[in-house]
Coordinates of C-alpha atoms and ligand atoms in Angstrom, one line a residue:
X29 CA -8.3 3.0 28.2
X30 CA -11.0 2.5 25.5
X31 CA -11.7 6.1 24.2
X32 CA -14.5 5.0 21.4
X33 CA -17.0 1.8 21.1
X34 CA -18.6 1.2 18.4
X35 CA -20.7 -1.6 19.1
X36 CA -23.2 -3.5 16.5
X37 CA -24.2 -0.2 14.4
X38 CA -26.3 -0.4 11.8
X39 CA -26.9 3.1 9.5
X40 CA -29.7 3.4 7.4
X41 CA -29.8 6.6 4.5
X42 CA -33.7 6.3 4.2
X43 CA -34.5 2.8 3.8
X44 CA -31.1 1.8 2.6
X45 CA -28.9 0.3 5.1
X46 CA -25.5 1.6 4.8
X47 CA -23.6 -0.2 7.4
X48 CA -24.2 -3.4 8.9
X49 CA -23.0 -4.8 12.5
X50 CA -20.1 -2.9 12.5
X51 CA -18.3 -3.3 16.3
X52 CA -14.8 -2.2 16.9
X53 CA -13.3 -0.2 19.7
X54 CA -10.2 2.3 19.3
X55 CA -8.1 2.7 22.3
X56 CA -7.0 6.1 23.9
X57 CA -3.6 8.0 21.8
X58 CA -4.5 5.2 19.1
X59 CA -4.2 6.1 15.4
X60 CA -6.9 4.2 13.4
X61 CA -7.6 4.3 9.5
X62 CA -10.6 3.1 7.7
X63 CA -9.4 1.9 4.5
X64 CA -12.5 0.4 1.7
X65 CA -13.3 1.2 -1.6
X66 CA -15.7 4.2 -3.2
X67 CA -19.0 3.3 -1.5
X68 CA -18.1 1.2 1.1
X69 CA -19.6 3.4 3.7
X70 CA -16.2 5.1 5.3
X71 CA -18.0 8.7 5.2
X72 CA -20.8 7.1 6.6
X73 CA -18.8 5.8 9.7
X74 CA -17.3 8.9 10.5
X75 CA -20.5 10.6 10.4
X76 CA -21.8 7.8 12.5
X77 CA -19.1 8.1 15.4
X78 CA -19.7 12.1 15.3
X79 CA -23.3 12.0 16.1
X80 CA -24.2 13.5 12.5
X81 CA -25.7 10.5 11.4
X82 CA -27.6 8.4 14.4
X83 CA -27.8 4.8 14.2
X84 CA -30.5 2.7 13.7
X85 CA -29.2 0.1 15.4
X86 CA -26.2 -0.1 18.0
X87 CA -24.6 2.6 20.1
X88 CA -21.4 4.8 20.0
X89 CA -19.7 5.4 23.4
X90 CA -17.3 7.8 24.0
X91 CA -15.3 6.5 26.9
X92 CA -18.2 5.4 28.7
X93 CA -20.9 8.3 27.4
X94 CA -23.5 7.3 24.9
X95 CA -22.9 9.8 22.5
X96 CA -26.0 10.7 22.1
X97 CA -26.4 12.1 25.9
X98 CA -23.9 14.1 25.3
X99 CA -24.5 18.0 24.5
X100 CA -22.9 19.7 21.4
X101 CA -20.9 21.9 23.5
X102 CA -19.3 18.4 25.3
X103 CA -18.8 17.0 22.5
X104 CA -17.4 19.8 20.2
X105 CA -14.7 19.7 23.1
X106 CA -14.2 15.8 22.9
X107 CA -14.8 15.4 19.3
X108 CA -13.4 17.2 16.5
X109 CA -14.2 16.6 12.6
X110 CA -12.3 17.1 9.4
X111 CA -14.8 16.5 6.6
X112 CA -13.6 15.7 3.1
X113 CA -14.9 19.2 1.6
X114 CA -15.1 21.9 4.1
X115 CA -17.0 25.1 2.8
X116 CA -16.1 28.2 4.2
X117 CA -18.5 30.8 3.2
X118 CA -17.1 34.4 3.3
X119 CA -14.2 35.8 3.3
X120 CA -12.8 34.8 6.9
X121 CA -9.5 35.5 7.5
X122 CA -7.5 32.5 8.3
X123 CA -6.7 33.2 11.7
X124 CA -10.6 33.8 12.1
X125 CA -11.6 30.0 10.8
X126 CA -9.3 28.6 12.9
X127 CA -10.4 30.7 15.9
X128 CA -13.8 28.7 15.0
X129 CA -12.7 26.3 16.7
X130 CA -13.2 27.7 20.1
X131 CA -16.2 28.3 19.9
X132 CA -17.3 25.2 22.1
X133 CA -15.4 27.0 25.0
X134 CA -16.6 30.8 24.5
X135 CA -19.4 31.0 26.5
X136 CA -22.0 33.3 26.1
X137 CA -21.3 36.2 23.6
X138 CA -18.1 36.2 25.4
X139 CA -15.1 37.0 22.6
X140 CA -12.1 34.7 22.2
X141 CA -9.7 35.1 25.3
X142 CA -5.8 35.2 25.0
X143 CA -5.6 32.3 25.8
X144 CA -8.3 31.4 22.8
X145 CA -5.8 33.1 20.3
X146 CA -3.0 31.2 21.7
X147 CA -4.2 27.8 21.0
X148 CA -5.1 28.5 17.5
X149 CA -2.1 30.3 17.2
X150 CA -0.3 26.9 18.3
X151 CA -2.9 25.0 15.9
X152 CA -1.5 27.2 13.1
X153 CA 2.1 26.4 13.9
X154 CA 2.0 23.0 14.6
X155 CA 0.1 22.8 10.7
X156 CA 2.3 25.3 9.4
X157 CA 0.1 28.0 8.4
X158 CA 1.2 30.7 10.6
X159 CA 2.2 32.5 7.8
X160 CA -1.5 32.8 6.1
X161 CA -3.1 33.9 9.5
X162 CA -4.2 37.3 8.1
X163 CA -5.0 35.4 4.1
X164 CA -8.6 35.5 3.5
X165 CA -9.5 32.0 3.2
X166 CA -11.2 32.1 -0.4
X167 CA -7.4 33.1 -1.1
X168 CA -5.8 29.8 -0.4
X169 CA -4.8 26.7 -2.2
X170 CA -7.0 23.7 -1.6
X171 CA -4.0 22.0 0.8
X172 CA -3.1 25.2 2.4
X173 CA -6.9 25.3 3.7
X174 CA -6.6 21.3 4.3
X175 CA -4.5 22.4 6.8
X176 CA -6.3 25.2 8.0
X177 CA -9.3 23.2 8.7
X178 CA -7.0 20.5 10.8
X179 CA -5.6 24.0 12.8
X180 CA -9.4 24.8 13.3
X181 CA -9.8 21.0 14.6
X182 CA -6.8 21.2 16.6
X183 CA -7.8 24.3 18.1
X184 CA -10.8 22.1 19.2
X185 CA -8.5 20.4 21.5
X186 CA -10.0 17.6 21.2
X187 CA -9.4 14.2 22.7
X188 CA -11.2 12.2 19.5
X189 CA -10.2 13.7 15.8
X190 CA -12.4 12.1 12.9
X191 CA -10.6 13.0 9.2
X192 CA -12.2 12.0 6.4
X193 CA -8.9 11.3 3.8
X194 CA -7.2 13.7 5.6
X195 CA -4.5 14.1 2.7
X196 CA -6.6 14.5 -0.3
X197 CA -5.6 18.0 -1.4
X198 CA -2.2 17.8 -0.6
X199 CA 0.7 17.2 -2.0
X200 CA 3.7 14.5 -1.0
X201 CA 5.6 16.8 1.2
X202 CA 2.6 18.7 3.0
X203 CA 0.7 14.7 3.4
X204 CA 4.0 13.3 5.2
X205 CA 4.2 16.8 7.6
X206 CA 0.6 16.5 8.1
X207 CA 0.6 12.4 8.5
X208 CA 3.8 13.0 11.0
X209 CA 1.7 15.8 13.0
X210 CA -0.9 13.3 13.8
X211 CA 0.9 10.5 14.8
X212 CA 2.8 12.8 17.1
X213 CA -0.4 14.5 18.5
X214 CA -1.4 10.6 19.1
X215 CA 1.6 10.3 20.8
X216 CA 2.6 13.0 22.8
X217 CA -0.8 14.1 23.7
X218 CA -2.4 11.0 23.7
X219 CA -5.2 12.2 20.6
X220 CA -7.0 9.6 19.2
X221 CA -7.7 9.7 15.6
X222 CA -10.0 7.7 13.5
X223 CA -9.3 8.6 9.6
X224 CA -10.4 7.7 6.2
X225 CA -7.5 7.0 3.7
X226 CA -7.4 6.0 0.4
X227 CA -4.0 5.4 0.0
X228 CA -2.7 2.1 1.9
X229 CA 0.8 3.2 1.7
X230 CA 0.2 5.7 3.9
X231 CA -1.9 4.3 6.2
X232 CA 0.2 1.7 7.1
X233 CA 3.1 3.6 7.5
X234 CA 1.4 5.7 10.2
X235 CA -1.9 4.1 11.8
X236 CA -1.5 1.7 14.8
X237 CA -4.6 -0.4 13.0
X238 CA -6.9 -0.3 10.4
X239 CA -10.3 -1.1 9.6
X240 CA -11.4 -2.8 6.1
X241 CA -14.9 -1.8 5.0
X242 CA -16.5 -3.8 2.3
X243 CA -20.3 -3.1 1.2
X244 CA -20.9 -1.6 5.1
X245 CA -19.3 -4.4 6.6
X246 CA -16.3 -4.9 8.5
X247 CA -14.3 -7.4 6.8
X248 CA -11.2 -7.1 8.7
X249 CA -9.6 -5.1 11.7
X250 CA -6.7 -5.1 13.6
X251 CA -2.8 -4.5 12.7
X252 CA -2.1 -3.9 9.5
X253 CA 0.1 -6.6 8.9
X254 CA -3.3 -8.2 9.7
X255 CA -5.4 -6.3 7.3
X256 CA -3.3 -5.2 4.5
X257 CA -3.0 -8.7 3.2
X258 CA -3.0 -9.4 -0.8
X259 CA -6.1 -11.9 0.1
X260 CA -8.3 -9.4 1.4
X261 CA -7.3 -6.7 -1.0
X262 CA -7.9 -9.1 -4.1
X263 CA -11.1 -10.0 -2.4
X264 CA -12.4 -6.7 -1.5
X265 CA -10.7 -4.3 -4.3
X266 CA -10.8 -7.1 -6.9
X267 CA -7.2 -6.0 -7.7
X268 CA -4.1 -8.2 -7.2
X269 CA -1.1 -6.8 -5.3
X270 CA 1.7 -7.6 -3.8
X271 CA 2.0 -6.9 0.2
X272 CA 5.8 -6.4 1.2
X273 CA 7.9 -4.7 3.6
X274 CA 9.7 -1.7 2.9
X275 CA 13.4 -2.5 3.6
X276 CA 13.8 1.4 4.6
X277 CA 11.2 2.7 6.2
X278 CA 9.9 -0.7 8.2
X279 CA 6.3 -0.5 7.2
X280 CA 4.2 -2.7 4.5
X281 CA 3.8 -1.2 1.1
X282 CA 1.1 -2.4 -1.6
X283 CA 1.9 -2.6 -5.1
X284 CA -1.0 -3.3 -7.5
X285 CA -0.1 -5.7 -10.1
X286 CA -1.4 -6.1 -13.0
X287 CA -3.6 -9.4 -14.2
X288 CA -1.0 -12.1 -16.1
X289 CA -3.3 -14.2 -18.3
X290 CA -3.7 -17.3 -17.0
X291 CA -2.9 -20.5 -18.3
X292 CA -5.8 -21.8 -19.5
X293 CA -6.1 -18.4 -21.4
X294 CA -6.8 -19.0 -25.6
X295 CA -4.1 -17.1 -27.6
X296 CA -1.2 -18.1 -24.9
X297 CA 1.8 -17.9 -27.0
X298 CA 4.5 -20.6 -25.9
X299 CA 6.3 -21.2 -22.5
X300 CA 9.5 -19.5 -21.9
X301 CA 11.6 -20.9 -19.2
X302 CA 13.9 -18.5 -17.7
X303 CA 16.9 -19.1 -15.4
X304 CA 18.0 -16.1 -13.4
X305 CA 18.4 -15.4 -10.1
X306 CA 19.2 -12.1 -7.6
X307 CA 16.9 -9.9 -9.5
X308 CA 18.3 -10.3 -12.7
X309 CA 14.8 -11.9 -14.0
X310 CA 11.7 -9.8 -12.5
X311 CA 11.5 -7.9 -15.0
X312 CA 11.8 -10.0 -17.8
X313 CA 9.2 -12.6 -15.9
X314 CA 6.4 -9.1 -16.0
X315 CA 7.2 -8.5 -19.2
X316 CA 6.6 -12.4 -20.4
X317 CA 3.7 -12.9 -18.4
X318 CA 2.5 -8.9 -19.9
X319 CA 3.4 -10.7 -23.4
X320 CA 1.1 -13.6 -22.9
X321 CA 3.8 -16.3 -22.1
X322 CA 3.5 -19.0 -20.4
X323 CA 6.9 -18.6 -17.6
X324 CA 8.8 -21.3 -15.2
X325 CA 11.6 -20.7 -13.6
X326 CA 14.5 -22.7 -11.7
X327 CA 16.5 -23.3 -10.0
X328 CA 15.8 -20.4 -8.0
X329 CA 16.9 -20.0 -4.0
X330 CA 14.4 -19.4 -1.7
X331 CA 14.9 -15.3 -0.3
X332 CA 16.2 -14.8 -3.9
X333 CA 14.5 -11.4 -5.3
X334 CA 13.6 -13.7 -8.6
X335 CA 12.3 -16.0 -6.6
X336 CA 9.8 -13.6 -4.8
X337 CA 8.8 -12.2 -7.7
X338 CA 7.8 -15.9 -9.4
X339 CA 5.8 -16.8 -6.5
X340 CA 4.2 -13.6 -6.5
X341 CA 3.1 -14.1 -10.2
X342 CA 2.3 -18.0 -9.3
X343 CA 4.8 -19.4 -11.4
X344 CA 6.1 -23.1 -11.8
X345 CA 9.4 -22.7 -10.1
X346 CA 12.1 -25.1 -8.9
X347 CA 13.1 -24.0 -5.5
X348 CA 16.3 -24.3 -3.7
X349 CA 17.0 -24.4 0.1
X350 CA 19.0 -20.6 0.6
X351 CA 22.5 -20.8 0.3
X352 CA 23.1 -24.4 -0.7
X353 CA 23.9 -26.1 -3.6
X354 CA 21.3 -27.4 -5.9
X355 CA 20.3 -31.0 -5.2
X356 CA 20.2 -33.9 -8.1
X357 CA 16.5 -34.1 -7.0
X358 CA 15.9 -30.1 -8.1
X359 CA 18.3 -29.9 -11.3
X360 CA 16.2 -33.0 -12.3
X361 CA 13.1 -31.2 -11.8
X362 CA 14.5 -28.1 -13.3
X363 CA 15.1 -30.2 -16.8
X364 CA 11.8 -31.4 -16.7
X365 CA 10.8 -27.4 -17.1
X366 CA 13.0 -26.8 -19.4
X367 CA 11.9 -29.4 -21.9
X368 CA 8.5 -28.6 -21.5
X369 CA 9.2 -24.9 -22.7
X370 CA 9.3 -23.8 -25.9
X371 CA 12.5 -21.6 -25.3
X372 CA 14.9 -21.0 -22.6
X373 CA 15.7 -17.6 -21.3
X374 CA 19.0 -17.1 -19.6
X375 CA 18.8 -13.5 -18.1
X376 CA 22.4 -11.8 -17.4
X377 CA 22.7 -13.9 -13.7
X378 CA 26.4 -14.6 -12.7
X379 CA 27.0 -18.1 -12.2
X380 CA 29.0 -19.4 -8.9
X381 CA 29.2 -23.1 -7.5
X382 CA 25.4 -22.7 -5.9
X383 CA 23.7 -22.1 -9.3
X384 CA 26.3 -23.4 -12.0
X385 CA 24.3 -26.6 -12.5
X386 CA 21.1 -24.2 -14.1
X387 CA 23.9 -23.5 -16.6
X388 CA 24.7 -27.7 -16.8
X389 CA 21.2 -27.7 -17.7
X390 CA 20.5 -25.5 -20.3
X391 CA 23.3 -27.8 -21.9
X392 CA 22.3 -30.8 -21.5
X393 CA 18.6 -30.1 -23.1
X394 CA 20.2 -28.2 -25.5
X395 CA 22.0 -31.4 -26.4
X396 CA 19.3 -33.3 -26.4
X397 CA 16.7 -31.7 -28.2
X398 CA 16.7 -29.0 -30.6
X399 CA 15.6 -26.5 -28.4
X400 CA 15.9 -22.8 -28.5
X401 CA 18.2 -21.0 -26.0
X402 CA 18.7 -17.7 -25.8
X403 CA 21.5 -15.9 -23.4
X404 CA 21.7 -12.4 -22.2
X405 CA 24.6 -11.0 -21.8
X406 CA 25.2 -7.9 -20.7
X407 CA 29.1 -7.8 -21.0
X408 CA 29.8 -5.4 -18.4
X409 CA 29.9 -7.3 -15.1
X410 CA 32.2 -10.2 -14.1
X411 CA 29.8 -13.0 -14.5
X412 CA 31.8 -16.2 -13.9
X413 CA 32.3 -17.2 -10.1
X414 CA 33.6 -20.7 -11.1
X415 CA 37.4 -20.4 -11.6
X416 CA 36.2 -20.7 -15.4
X417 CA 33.4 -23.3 -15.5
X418 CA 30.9 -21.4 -16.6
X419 CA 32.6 -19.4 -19.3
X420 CA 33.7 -23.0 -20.6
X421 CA 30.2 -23.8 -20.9
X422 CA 29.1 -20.4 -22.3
X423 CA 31.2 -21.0 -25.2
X424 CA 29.8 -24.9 -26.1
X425 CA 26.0 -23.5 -25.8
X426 CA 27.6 -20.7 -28.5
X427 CA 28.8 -23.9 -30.5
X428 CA 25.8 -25.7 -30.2
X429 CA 23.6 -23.0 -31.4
X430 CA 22.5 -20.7 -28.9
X431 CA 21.7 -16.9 -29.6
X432 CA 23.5 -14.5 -27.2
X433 CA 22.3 -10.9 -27.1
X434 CA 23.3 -7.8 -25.5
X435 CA 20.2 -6.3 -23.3
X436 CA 16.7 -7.4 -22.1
X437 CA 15.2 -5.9 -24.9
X438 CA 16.9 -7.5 -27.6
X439 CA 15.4 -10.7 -26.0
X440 CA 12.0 -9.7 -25.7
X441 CA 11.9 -8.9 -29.4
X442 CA 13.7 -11.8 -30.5
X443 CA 11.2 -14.0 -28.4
X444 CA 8.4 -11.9 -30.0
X445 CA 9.6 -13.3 -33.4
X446 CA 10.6 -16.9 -32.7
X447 CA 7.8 -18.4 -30.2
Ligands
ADP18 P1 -17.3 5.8 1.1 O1 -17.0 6.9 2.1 O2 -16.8 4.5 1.5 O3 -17.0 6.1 -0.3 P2 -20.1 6.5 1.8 O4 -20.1 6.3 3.3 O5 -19.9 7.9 1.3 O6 -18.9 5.6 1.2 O7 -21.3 5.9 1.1 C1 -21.8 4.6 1.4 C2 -23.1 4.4 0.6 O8 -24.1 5.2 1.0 C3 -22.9 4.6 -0.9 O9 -23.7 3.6 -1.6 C4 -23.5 5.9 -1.1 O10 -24.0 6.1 -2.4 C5 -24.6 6.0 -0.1 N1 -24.8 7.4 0.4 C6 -23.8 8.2 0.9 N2 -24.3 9.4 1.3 C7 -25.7 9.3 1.1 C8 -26.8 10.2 1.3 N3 -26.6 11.4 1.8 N4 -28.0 9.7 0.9 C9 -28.2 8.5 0.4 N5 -27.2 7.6 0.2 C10 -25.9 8.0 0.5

């Protein structure tokens, strides 16, 4: 059942529009976030759908009620609102602010019931503040009264909860017991909530959907593998990330990166090509590209963490087919790399039959040309899966005049000095 439609709204403050067109509709127990940066008009939508702000243009329907038919009362029992500041004035007793919340159903100058007392009770336990009920308010921290003002919501009992960056004040253990608390209240009581977040993380680890915002637009809305892409973060925040999956927890994770110069860039100081492979390279690729190098890679396998990490930083990368051998068509490509660079990087990568010929390679332009190699090693892991091969041809790129060192650092300065 659709709970809430929003449908072509336009807010004004004075004679400046604020949102434009926006449309969506949020389905009953759903769990919706508004994600969009500093002015994008997020406050503005939630005020919007709470019948603080009217529209200009468009309606707001809850269920099938224009919202603005329906009384305060009606909708104080339908609707309930956490702002981003709340003031309390005086010094209220926490059990008293949360017992605020019944007023829609106290009729008259009738006083709060038992039954009144136990839902806020219940509001305070399931928000874990039973504990402060007799606390004057002005007495709490800022995420203890976060919560009190979501017990004061919940003692609402509403079917429609608006937050405005709900976890703001609070810190990582109270924002994942308040974040679990409303996805359950979604779920086992069928709430629908339609929140403000700042932090994607978050938000994509608990909403159903989002909501992009852009300038008072809508620039995206639906799942969040649908919205929470790198594109329409870059475009939108002006901020590269990458958008993964966290192995553990299932849900997408954002982590900003920071600008590599490009290319073209004046002051680029020499191309390093690095051969690496299971995650024995990411770092050293950020830290080149942080540097102001110029980075290829190869051969790499495709699924290989390396190789995620060079596509994410749009490298020049030779790519290899999962699990299979590298092909004469790839190891040629890969050479062609490596003799455009002006040094080559082995990180500490063991070698087995699949990558072995990267090794072949750093040989044969070695021999070739008087380029610079330089070879991490580590020393403390078996590193040779080839029955020998690889330790053979360790030793001839010693002979030839490659420079072996001992950590990732050592390279870095030693690249520092020489390219
Ligand atoms: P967000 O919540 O995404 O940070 P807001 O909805 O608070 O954005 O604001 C959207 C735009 O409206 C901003 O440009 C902001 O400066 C403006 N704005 C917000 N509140 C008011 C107001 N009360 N009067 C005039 N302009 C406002």
């Amino acid at each position: 059942m659709v709970r809430l439609t929003i449908k072509n709204v336009d807010c004004y403050y004075g004679s400046t529009k604020v949102l434009e067109s926006v449309s969506f509709r949020v389905e009953d127990g759903d769990f919706v976030g508004i994600i969009g940066p500093n002015g994008s008009g997020k406050t503005t939508l939630l005020k919007c759908v709470s019948g603080i702000l009217k529209p200009k243009v468009g309606t707001v329907l809850i269920d099938d009620f224009n919202l603005e038919l329906l009384g305060r009362c009606e909708l104080a029992k339908r609707m309930a609102v956490v702002p981003q500041e709340s003031y309390v004035g005086f010094n209220f007793k926490v059990l008293d602010v949360v017992l605020m919340g019944r007023n829609p159903y106290l009729e008259g100058f009738r006083s709060e019931s038992e039954h009144d007392f136990k839902v806020a009770y219940e509001a305070m336990r399931l928000t874990g503040i039973l504990h402060l009920a007799d606390r004057p308010i002005t007495e709490v921290s800022g995420g203890e009264k976060q919560r009190v003002i979501i017990a004061r919501a919940l003692a609402q009992e509403p079917e429609i909860l608006l937050l405005d960056e709900p976890t703001l004040h609070l810190d990582l253990n109270h924002q994942i017991e308040i974040m679990s608390l409303l996805k359950e209240l979604c779920r086992k009581k069928g709430l629908t909530i339609l929140a403000v977040f700042h932090d994607f993380n978050l938000a994509s680890k608990y909403c159903d959907s989002l909501i992009l915002l852009s300038r008072g637009k809508i620039v995206s809305l639906g799942s969040c593998e649908k919205v929470l892409t790198s594109e329409n973060i870059e475009k939108v925040f002006g901020v590269r990330v990458a958008v993964k999956h966290n192995p553990i927890t299932g849900s997408l994770y954002v982590t900003p990166l920071f600008n590599p110069p490009k290319t073209e860039e004046k002051g680029l100081k020499g191309t390093i090509h690095i051969v690496c492979g299971g995650g024995s390279g990411s770092n050293l690729i950020r830290a080149l590209l942080e540097e102001g190098y110029k980075v290829t890679s190869g051969v790499l396998h495709l699924l290989d963490s390396d190789y995620e990490t060079a596509k994410t930083f749009n490298l020049q990368v030779v790519c290899e087919a999962p699990f299979s051998p590298i092909t004469e068509e790839n190891h040629q490509k890969n050479l062609r790399l490596m003799e455009e660079a002006n040094l080559i990087l082995v990180s500490n990568v063991p070698f087995g039959n699949f990558n072995l010929k990267n090794l072949e390679a750093v040989k044969t332009v070695l021999e070739k040309k008087r380029k610079k190699v330089l070879i991490i090693d580590e020393g403390e892991k078996q590193r040779d899966f080839t029955g020998g091969k690889a330790e053979k041809i360790f030793e001839e790129l010693k002979n030839m005049g490659a420079v072996f060192v001992k950590n990732q650092k050592e390279a870095l300065n030693l690249i520092k000095k020489i390219v």
